[in-house]
Each structure stands twice: as C-alpha cells, then as structure tokens.
mmCIF file of C-alpha atoms and ligand atoms in Angstrom:
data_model
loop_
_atom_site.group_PDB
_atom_site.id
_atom_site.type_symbol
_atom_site.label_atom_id
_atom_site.label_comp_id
_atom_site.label_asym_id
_atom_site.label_seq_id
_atom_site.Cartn_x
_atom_site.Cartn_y
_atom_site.Cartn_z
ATOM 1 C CA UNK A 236 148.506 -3.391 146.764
ATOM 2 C CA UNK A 237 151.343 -1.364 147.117
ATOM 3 C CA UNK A 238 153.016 1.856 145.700
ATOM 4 C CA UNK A 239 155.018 1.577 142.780
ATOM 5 C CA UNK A 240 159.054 2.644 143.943
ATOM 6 C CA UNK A 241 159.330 6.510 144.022
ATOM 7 C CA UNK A 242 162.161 7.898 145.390
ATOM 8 C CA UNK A 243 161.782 10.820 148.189
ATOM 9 C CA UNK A 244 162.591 14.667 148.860
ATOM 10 C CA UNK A 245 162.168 16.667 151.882
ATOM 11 C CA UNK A 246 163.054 20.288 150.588
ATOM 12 C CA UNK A 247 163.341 22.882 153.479
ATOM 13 C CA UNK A 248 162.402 25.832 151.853
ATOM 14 C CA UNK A 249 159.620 26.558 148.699
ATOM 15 C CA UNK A 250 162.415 27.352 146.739
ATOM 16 C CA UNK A 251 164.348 23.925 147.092
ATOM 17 C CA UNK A 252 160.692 22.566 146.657
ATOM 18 C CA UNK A 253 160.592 24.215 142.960
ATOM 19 C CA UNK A 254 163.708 22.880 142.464
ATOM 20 C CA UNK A 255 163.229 19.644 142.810
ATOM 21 C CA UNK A 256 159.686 20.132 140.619
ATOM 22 C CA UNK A 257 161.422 21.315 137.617
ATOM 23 C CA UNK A 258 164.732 18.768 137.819
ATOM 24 C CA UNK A 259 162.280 15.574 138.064
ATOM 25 C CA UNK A 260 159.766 15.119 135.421
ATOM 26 C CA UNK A 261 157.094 13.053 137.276
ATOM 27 C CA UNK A 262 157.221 14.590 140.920
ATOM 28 C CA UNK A 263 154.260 14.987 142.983
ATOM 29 C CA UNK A 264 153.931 17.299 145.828
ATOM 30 C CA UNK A 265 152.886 15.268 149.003
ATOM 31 C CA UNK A 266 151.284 17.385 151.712
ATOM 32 C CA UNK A 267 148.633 15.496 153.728
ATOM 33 C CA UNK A 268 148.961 12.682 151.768
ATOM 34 C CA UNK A 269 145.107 11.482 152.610
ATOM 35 C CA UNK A 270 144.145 11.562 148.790
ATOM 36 C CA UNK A 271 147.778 11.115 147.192
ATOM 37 C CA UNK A 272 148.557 7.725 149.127
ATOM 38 C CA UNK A 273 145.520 5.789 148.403
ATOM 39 C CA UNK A 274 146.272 6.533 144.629
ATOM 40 C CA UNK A 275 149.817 5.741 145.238
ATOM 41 C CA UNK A 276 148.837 2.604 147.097
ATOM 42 C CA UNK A 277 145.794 1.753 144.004
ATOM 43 C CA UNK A 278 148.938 2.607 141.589
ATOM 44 C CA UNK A 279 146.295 4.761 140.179
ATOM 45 C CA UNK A 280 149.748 7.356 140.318
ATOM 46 C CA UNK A 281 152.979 6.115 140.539
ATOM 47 C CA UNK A 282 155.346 9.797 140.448
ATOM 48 C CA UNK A 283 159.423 8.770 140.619
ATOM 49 C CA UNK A 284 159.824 11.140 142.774
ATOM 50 C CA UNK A 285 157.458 12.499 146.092
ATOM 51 C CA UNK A 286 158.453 15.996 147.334
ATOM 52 C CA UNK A 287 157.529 16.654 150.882
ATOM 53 C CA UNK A 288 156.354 19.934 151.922
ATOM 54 C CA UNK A 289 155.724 19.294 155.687
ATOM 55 C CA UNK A 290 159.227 20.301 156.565
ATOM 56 C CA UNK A 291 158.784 23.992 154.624
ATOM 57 C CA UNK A 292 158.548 26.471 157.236
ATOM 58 C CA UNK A 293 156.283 28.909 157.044
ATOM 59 C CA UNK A 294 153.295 27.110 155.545
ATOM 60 C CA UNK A 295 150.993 26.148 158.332
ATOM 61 C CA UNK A 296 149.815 30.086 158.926
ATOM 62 C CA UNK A 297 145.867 30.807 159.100
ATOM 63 C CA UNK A 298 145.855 34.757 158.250
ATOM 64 C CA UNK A 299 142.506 36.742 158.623
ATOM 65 C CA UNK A 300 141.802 40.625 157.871
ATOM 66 C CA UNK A 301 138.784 42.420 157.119
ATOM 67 C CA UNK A 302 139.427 41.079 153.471
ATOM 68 C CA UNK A 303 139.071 37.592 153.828
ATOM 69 C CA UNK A 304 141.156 34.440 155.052
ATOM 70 C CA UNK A 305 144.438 33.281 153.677
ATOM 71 C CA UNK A 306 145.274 29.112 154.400
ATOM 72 C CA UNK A 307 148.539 28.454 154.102
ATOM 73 C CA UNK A 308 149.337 24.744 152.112
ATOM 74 C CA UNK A 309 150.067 23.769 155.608
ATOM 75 C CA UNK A 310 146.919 24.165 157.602
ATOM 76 C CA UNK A 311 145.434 20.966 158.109
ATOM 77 C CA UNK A 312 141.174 20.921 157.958
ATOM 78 C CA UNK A 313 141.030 20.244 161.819
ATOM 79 C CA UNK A 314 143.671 23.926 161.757
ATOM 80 C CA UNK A 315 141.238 25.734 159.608
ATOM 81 C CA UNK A 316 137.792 24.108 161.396
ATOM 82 C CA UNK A 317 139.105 25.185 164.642
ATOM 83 C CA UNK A 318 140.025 28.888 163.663
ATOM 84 C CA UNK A 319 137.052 31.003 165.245
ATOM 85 C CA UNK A 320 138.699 34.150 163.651
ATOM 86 C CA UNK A 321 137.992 32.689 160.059
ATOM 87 C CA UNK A 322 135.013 31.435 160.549
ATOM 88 C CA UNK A 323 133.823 34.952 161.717
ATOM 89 C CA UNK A 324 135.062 36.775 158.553
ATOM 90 C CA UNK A 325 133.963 34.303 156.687
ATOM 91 C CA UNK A 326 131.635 31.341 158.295
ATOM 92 C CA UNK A 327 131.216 28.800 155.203
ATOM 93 C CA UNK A 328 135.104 27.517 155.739
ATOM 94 C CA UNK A 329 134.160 26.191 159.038
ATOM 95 C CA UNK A 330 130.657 25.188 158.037
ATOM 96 C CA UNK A 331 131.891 23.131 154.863
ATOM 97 C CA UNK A 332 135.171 22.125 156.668
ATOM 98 C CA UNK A 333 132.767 19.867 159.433
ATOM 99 C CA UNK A 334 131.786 17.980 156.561
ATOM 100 C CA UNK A 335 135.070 16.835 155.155
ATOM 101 C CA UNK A 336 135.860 13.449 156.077
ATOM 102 C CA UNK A 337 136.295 11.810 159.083
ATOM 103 C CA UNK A 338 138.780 13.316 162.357
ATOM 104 C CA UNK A 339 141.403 11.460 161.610
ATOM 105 C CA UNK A 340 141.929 12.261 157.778
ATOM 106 C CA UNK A 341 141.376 16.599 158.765
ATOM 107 C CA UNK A 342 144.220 16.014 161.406
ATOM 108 C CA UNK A 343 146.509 15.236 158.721
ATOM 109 C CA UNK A 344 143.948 16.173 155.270
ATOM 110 C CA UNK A 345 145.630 19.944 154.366
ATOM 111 C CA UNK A 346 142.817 22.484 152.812
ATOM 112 C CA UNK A 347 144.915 23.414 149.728
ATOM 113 C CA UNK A 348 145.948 20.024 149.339
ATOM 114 C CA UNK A 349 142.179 19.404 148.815
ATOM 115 C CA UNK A 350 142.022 21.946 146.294
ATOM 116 C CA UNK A 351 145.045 21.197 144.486
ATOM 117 C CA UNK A 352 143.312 18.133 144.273
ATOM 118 C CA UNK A 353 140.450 19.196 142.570
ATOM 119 C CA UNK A 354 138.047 16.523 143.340
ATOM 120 C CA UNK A 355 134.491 18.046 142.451
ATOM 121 C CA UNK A 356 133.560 16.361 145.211
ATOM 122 C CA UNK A 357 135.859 18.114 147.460
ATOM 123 C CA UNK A 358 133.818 20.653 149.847
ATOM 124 C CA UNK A 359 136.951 23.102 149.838
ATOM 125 C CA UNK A 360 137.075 23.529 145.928
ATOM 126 C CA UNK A 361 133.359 24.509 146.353
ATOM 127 C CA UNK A 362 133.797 26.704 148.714
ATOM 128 C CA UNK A 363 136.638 28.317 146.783
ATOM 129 C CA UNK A 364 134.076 29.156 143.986
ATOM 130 C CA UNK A 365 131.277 30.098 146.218
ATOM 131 C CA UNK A 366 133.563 33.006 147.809
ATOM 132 C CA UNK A 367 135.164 33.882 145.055
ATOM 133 C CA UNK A 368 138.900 32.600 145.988
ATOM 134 C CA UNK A 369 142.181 32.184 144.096
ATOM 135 C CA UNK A 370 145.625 30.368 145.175
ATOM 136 C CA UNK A 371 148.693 31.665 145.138
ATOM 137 C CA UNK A 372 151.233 29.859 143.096
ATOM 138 C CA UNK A 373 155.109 29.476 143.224
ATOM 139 C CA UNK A 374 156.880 28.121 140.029
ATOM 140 C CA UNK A 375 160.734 29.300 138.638
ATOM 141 C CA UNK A 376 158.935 32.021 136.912
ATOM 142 C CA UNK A 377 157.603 33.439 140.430
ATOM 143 C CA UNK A 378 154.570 33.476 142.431
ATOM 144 C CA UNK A 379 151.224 34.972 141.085
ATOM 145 C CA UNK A 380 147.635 34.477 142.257
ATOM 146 C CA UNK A 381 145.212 32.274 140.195
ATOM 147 C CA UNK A 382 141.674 32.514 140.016
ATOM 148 C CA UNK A 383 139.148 29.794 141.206
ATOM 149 C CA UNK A 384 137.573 29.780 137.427
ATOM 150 C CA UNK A 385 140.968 29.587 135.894
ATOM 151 C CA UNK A 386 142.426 27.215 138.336
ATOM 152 C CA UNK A 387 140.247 24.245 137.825
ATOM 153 C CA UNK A 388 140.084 22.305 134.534
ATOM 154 C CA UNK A 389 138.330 18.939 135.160
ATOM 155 C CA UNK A 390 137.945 16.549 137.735
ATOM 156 C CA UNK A 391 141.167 15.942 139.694
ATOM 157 C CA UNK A 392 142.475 18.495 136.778
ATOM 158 C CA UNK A 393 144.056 21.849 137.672
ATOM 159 C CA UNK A 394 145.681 24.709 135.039
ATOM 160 C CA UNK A 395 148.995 24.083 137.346
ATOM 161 C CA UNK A 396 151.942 23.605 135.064
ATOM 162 C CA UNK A 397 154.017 20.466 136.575
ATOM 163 C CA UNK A 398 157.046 22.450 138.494
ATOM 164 C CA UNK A 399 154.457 24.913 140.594
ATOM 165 C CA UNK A 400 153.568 24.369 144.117
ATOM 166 C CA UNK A 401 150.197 26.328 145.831
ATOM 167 C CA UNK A 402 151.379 28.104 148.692
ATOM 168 C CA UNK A 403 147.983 29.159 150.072
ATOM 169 C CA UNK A 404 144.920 29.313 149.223
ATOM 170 C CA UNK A 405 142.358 33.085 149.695
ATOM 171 C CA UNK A 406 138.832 33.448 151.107
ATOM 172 C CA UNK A 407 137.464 36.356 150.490
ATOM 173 C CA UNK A 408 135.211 37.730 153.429
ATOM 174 C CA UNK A 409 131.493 37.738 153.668
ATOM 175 C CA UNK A 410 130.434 40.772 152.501
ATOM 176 C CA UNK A 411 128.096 42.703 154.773
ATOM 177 C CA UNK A 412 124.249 41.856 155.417
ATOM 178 C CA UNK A 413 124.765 38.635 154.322
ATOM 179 C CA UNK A 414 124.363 34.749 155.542
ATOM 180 C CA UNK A 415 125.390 31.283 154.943
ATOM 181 C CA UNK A 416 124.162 27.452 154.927
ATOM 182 C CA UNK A 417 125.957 24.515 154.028
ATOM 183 C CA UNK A 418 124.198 21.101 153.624
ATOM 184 C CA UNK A 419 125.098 17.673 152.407
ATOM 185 C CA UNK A 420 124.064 14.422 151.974
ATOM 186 C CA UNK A 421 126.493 11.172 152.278
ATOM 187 C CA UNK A 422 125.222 7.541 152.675
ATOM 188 C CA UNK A 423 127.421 7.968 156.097
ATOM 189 C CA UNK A 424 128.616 10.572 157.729
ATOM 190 C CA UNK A 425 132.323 11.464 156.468
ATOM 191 C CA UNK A 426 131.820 10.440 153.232
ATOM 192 C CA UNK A 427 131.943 12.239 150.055
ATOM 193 C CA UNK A 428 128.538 13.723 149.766
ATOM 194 C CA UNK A 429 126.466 12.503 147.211
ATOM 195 C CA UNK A 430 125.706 15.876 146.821
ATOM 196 C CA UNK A 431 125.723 18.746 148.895
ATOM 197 C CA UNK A 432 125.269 22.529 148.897
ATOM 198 C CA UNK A 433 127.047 25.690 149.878
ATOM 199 C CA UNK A 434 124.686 29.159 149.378
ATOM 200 C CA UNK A 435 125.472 32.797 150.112
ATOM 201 C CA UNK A 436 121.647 35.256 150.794
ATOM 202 C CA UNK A 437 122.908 38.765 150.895
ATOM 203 C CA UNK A 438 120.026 41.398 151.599
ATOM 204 C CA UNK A 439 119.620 44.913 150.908
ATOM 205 C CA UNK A 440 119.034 47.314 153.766
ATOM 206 C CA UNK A 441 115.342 46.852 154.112
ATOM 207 C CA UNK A 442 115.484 43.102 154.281
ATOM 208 C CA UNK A 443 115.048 42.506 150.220
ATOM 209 C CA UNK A 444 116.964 40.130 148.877
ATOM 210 C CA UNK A 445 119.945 41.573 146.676
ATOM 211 C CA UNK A 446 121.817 38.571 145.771
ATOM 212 C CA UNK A 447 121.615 34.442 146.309
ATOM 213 C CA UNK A 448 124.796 32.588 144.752
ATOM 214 C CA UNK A 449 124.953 28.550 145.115
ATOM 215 C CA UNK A 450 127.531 25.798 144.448
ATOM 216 C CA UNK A 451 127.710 22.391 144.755
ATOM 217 C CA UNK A 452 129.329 19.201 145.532
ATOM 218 C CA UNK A 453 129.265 16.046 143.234
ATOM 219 C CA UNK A 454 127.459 17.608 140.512
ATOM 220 C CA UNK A 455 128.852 18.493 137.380
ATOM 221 C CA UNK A 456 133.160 18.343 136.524
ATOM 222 C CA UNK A 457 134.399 21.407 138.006
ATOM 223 C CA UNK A 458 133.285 23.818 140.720
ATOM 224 C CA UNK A 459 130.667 26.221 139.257
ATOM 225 C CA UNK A 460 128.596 28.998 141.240
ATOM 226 C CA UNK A 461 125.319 29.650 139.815
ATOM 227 C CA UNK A 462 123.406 33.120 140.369
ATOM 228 C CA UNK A 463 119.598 32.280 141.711
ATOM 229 C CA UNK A 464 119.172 35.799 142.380
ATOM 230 C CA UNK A 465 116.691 36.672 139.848
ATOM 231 C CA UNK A 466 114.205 33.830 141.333
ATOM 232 C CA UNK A 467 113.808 36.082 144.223
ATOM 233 C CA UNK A 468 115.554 39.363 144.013
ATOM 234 C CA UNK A 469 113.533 42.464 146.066
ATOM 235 C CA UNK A 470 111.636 39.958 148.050
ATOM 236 C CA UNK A 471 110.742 41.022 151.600
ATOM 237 C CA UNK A 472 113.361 38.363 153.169
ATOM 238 C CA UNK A 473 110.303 36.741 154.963
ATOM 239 C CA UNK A 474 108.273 35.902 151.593
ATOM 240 C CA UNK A 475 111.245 35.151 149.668
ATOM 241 C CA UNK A 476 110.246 31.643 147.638
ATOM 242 C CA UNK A 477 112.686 29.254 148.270
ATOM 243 C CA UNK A 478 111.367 27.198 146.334
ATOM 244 C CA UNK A 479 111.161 28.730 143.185
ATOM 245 C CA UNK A 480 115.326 29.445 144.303
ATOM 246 C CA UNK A 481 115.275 25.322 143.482
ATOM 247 C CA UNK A 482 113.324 25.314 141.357
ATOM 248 C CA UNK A 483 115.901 27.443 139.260
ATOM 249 C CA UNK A 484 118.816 25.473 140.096
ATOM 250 C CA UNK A 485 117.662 22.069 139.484
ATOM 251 C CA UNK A 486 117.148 23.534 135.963
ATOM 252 C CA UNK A 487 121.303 25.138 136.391
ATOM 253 C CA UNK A 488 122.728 21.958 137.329
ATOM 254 C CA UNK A 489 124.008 18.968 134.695
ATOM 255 C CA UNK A 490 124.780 16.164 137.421
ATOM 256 C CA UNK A 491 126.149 13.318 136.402
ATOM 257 C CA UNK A 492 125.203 9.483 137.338
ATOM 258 C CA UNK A 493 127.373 7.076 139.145
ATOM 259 C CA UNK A 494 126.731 4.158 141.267
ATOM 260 C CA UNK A 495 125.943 6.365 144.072
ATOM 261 C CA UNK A 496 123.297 8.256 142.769
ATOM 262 C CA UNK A 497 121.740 8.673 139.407
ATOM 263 C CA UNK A 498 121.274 11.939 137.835
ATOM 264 C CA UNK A 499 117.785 12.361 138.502
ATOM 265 C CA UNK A 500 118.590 11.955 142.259
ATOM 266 C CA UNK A 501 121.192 13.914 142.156
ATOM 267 C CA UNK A 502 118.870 16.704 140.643
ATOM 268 C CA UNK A 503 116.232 16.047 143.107
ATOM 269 C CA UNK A 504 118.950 16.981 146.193
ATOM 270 C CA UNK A 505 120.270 20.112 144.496
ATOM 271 C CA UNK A 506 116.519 21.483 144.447
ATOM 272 C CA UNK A 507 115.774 20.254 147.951
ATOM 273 C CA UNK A 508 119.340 21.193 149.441
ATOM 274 C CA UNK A 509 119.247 25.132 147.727
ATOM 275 C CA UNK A 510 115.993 25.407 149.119
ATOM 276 C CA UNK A 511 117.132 24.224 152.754
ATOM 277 C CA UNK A 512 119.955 26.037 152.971
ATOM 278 C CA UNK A 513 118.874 29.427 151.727
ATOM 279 C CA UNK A 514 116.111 29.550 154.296
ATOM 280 C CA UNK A 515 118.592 29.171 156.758
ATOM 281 C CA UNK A 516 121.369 31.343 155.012
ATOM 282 C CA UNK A 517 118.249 33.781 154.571
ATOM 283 C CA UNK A 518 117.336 33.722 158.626
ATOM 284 C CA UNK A 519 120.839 34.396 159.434
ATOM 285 C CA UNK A 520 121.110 37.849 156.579
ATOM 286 C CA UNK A 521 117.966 39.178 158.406
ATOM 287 C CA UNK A 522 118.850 38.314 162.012
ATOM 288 C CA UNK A 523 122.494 40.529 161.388
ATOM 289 C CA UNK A 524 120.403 43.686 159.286
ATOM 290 C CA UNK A 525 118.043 43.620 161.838
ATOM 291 C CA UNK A 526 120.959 44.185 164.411
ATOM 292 C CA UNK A 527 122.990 46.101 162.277
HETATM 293 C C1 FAD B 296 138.461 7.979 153.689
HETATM 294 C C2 FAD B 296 138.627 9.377 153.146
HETATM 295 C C3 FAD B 296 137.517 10.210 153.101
HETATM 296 C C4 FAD B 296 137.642 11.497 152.606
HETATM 297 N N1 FAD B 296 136.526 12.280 152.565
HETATM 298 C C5 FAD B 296 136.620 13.531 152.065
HETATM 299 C C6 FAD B 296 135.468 14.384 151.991
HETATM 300 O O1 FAD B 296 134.365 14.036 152.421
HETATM 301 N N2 FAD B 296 135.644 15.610 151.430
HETATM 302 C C7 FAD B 296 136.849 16.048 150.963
HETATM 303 O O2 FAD B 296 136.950 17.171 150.451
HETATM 304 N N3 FAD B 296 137.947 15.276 151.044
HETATM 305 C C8 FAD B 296 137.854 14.043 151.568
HETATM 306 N N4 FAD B 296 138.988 13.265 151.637
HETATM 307 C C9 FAD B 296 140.285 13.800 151.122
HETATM 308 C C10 FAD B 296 140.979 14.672 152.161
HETATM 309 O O3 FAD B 296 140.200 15.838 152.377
HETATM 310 C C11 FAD B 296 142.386 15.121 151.723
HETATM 311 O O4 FAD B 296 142.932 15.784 152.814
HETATM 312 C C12 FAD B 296 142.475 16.109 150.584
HETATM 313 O O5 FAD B 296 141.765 15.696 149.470
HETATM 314 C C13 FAD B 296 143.912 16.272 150.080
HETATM 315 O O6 FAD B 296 144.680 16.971 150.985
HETATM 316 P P1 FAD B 296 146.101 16.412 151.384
HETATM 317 O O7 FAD B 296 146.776 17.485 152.138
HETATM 318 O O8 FAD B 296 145.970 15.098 152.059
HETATM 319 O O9 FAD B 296 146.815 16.279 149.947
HETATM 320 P P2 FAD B 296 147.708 15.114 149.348
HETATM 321 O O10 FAD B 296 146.976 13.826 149.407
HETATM 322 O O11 FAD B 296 149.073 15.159 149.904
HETATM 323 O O12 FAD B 296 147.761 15.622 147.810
HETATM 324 C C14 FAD B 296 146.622 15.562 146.984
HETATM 325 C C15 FAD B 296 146.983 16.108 145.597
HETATM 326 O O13 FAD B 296 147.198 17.510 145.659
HETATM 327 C C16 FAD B 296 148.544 17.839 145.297
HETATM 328 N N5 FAD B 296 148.962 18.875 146.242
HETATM 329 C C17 FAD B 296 148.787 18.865 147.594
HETATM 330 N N6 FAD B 296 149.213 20.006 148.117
HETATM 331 C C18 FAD B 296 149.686 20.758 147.097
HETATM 332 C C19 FAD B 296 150.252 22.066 146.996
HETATM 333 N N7 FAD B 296 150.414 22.839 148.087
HETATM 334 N N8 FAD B 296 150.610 22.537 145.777
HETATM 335 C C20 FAD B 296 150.432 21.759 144.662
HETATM 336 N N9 FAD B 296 149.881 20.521 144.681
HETATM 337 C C21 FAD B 296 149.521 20.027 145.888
HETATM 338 C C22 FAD B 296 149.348 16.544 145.411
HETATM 339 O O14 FAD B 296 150.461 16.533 144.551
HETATM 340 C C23 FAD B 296 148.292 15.519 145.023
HETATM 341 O O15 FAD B 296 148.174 15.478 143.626
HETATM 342 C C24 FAD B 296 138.911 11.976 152.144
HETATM 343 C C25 FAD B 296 140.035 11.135 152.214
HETATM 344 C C26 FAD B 296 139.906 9.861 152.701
HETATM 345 C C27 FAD B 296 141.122 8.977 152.763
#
C-alpha cells in the first residue's frame, strides 16, 4: 500500500516549524521517519501535511554535564549509542539504546522521535521514566519542559497539543553509588521486546541497599517506574533477595495479552528479568562503593 497524498514542508528554523504546526490542522512532524512511514504507508495516518525537521539546525547536539544528558530531536539512536560521555553520566541510554531495533533503523530512528512516539514498547520512553526525564517543548506559546509522568497519556498518546514540536529530550544522571541492568526478550533480536527490563540498585555507604526502581517494556499502556525498594532495603548488597525484588513486581505489573505473549508470560518475564538485572545492576553499585 501506499501513503495517502500529503503535501510537504522543510522549515529551516523551529520557529518556521511551529508555524507551519499551527497554520495546518493535520501536520505531523517527520524526523526519522522509521515509525511515521510505515503508518503512513499502512494509511494507519494519513496527515495533509508532513513537516520536516532534518533541515533545523541546531537539533542533532548530544549535551552532557554532571546533571544528566540532554538529546537533541536530532540525534539519531546510533548518535546517542555511540556517545561514551553519556553513557558514563548516565549508562542505561546506551544499555537500552543496543536494544532498539536493528542498525539500519538507529542510523536514521531519532531518540525523541521514539518518545514522541510513545510506543510502550519503545525502550527510550522507558528509560525516560526510569531516570526521571522530561522533554522540552516548543509551541507559539513558548518552550517549557514536560515531565515524563505528564508527558505520556496512552499508547502512541502524548499530552502534546497539535502545533508543539519536542526539541530534546533530558536524562538525568546516575546518582552516586549506584548501578544499572537492562534486559529484554524479543522472539529475534531487533524486535520489539516482548518484554524487557530497565532497573536502577543504588546502595548506601556500607553496601545496604537504599533504593531499587524498575520499568518496563511491553507491559502495561504507559511507561510506569515501580519502587521495589522495600523488598530489600538495608540488605548487605551480597544477601540482598532478588528474588523476593520479583517477586514484588510480578505482583506491580498489569501486562496485557497479545499474540506475542499472553499475560501470564508476560508476568513470568517481568519476575525473571527484575531479578536478572538487579543482580547485575547490584554487582556494578558495590564494585563503584567499594572503589569509591
Ligand atoms: C522494523 C522496525 C523495528 C523497530 N524496532 C524498535 C525497537 O525495538 N524499539 C524501539 O523503541 N523502536 C523500534 N522501532 C522504531 C524506531 O525506534 C523509530 O526510530 C522511533 O520509534 C521513532 O523515531 P523517528 O525519529 O523515526 O520518528 P518518526 O517516525 O519520524 O516519528 C514518529 C512519531 O513521533 C512524532 N515526532 C517525531 N519527532 C518529534 C518531535 N521532535 N516533536 C514532536 N513529535 C515528533 C512524529 O510526528 C510521529 O508521530 C522500530 C522501527 C522499525 C521500522
């Protein structure tokens, strides 16, 4: 199938970008295009009007201070994966960013477009929550920062009104003593996971655990982070239960069925992924307090 007729823009500057937003009920931002064509080409969306960002300077920046990492709606995955200064202040954007897709699509796949895409599926919306992130936004009214929770709604669903364009997304850093894992499972690798895992161990100076936060991929409508701390808080970091972490989240967690996976399995993975992945996340907290 093809797309429906739109007609095209190629604004220079965000500004021309807005304007073209708020003139033309019914246009779409394009900016990798590796999720907006196929539902172009399903006519799953048919906008009259695509507006182009790839020719706005000033985009494609990956900045990184002590306070976290800011991706401009530019930086393609492949940018962001490659970006050893990022992943040092804050390691899950490269860890989660190997699992998107396939080479080709994070050569052209943006990281903002992914979360103004708001697939709950998406590894980048996840890690959004899981760090506590927030966009900025442009619209005629001006720009202003928007929370993960209140950005959004429902799958593929954001709290964007229709003339506002993201113009980067914010990771806040790691904050200190802690560690990360990130885990998935896909029936191949590159797929969407059928459900995967991103988790955050942070310990106290002693090697107790102070805080475990988890999210998910393909398992409920939105991003959500869910707080497993009390399953092990003050444990020596060695005989923290993992398990009983799970154990906790399977009970969190409201996955849905689909002809991937049924609920059930989908349940199963969460407990068996959060216990994985904090072992590891765990391992890597101790290794830094213990060289701190
Ligand atoms: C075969 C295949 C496999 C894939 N596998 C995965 C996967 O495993 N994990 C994963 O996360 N993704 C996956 N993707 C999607 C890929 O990561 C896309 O890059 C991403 O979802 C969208 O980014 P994009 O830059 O291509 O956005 P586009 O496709 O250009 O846009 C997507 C949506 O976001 C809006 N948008 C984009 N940028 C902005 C902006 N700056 N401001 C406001 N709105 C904006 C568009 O209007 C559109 O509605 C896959 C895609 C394909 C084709």
């Amino acid at each position: 199938m093809k797309p429906a007729p739109f007609r095209y823009a190629d604004p220079r500057s965000v500004g021309e970008v807005l304007e073209v937003l708020a003139a033309e009920e019914g246009a779409k931002v394009l900016a990798g295009g590796q999720s907006l064509l196929p539902l172009l080409s399903m006519r799953l969306a048919a906008p009259a009007v695509l507006v182009d960002l790839n020719r706005v300077p000033g985009l494609d920046a990956v900045e990184v201070d002590g306070e976290g990492v800011r991706v401009g709606a530019l930086v393609r995955h492949a940018g962001l994966l490659g970006d050893h200064d990022a992943a040092r202040v804050q390691p899950l954007l490269a860890r989660a960013t190997a699992n998107v897709a396939h080479p080709a699509i994070r050569n052209r796949g943006t990281t903002v477009g992914s979360i103004a895409h708001a697939d709950p599926a998406g590894e980048m919306t996840s890690v959004l929550a899981l760090t506590g992130g927030s966009v900025t936004v442009a619209s005629p009214s001006g720009e202003r920062a928007v929370g993960w929770r209140d950005l959004f709604v429902g799958p593929l669903e954001t709290s964007l009104p229709g003339a506002a364009v993201v113009t980067s997304a914010f990771f806040p850093a790691l904050p200190p003593r802690s560690g990360t894992a990130f885990a998935e499972v896909a029936r191949r690798k590159g797929d969407y996971a059928v459900c995967g895992a991103g988790v955050v161990v942070t310990l106290d100076e002693d090697r107790r655990v102070a805080a475990v936060r988890a999210s998910y991929m393909s398992v409920g409508l939105v991003p959500e982070v869910h707080d497993l701390t009390e399953s092990v808080a003050g444990s020596p970091v060695e005989k923290a239960d993992w398990a009983a972490a799970g154990a906790l989240a399977r009970t969190l967690v409201e996955p849905d069925g689909d002809l991937h996976a049924s609920a059930d399995y989908r349940r199963l993975l969460v407990g068996v992924l959060t216990e994985r992945t904090l072992a590891d996340a765990a391992a890597e907290a101790a290794a830094k307090v213990t060289g701190e």
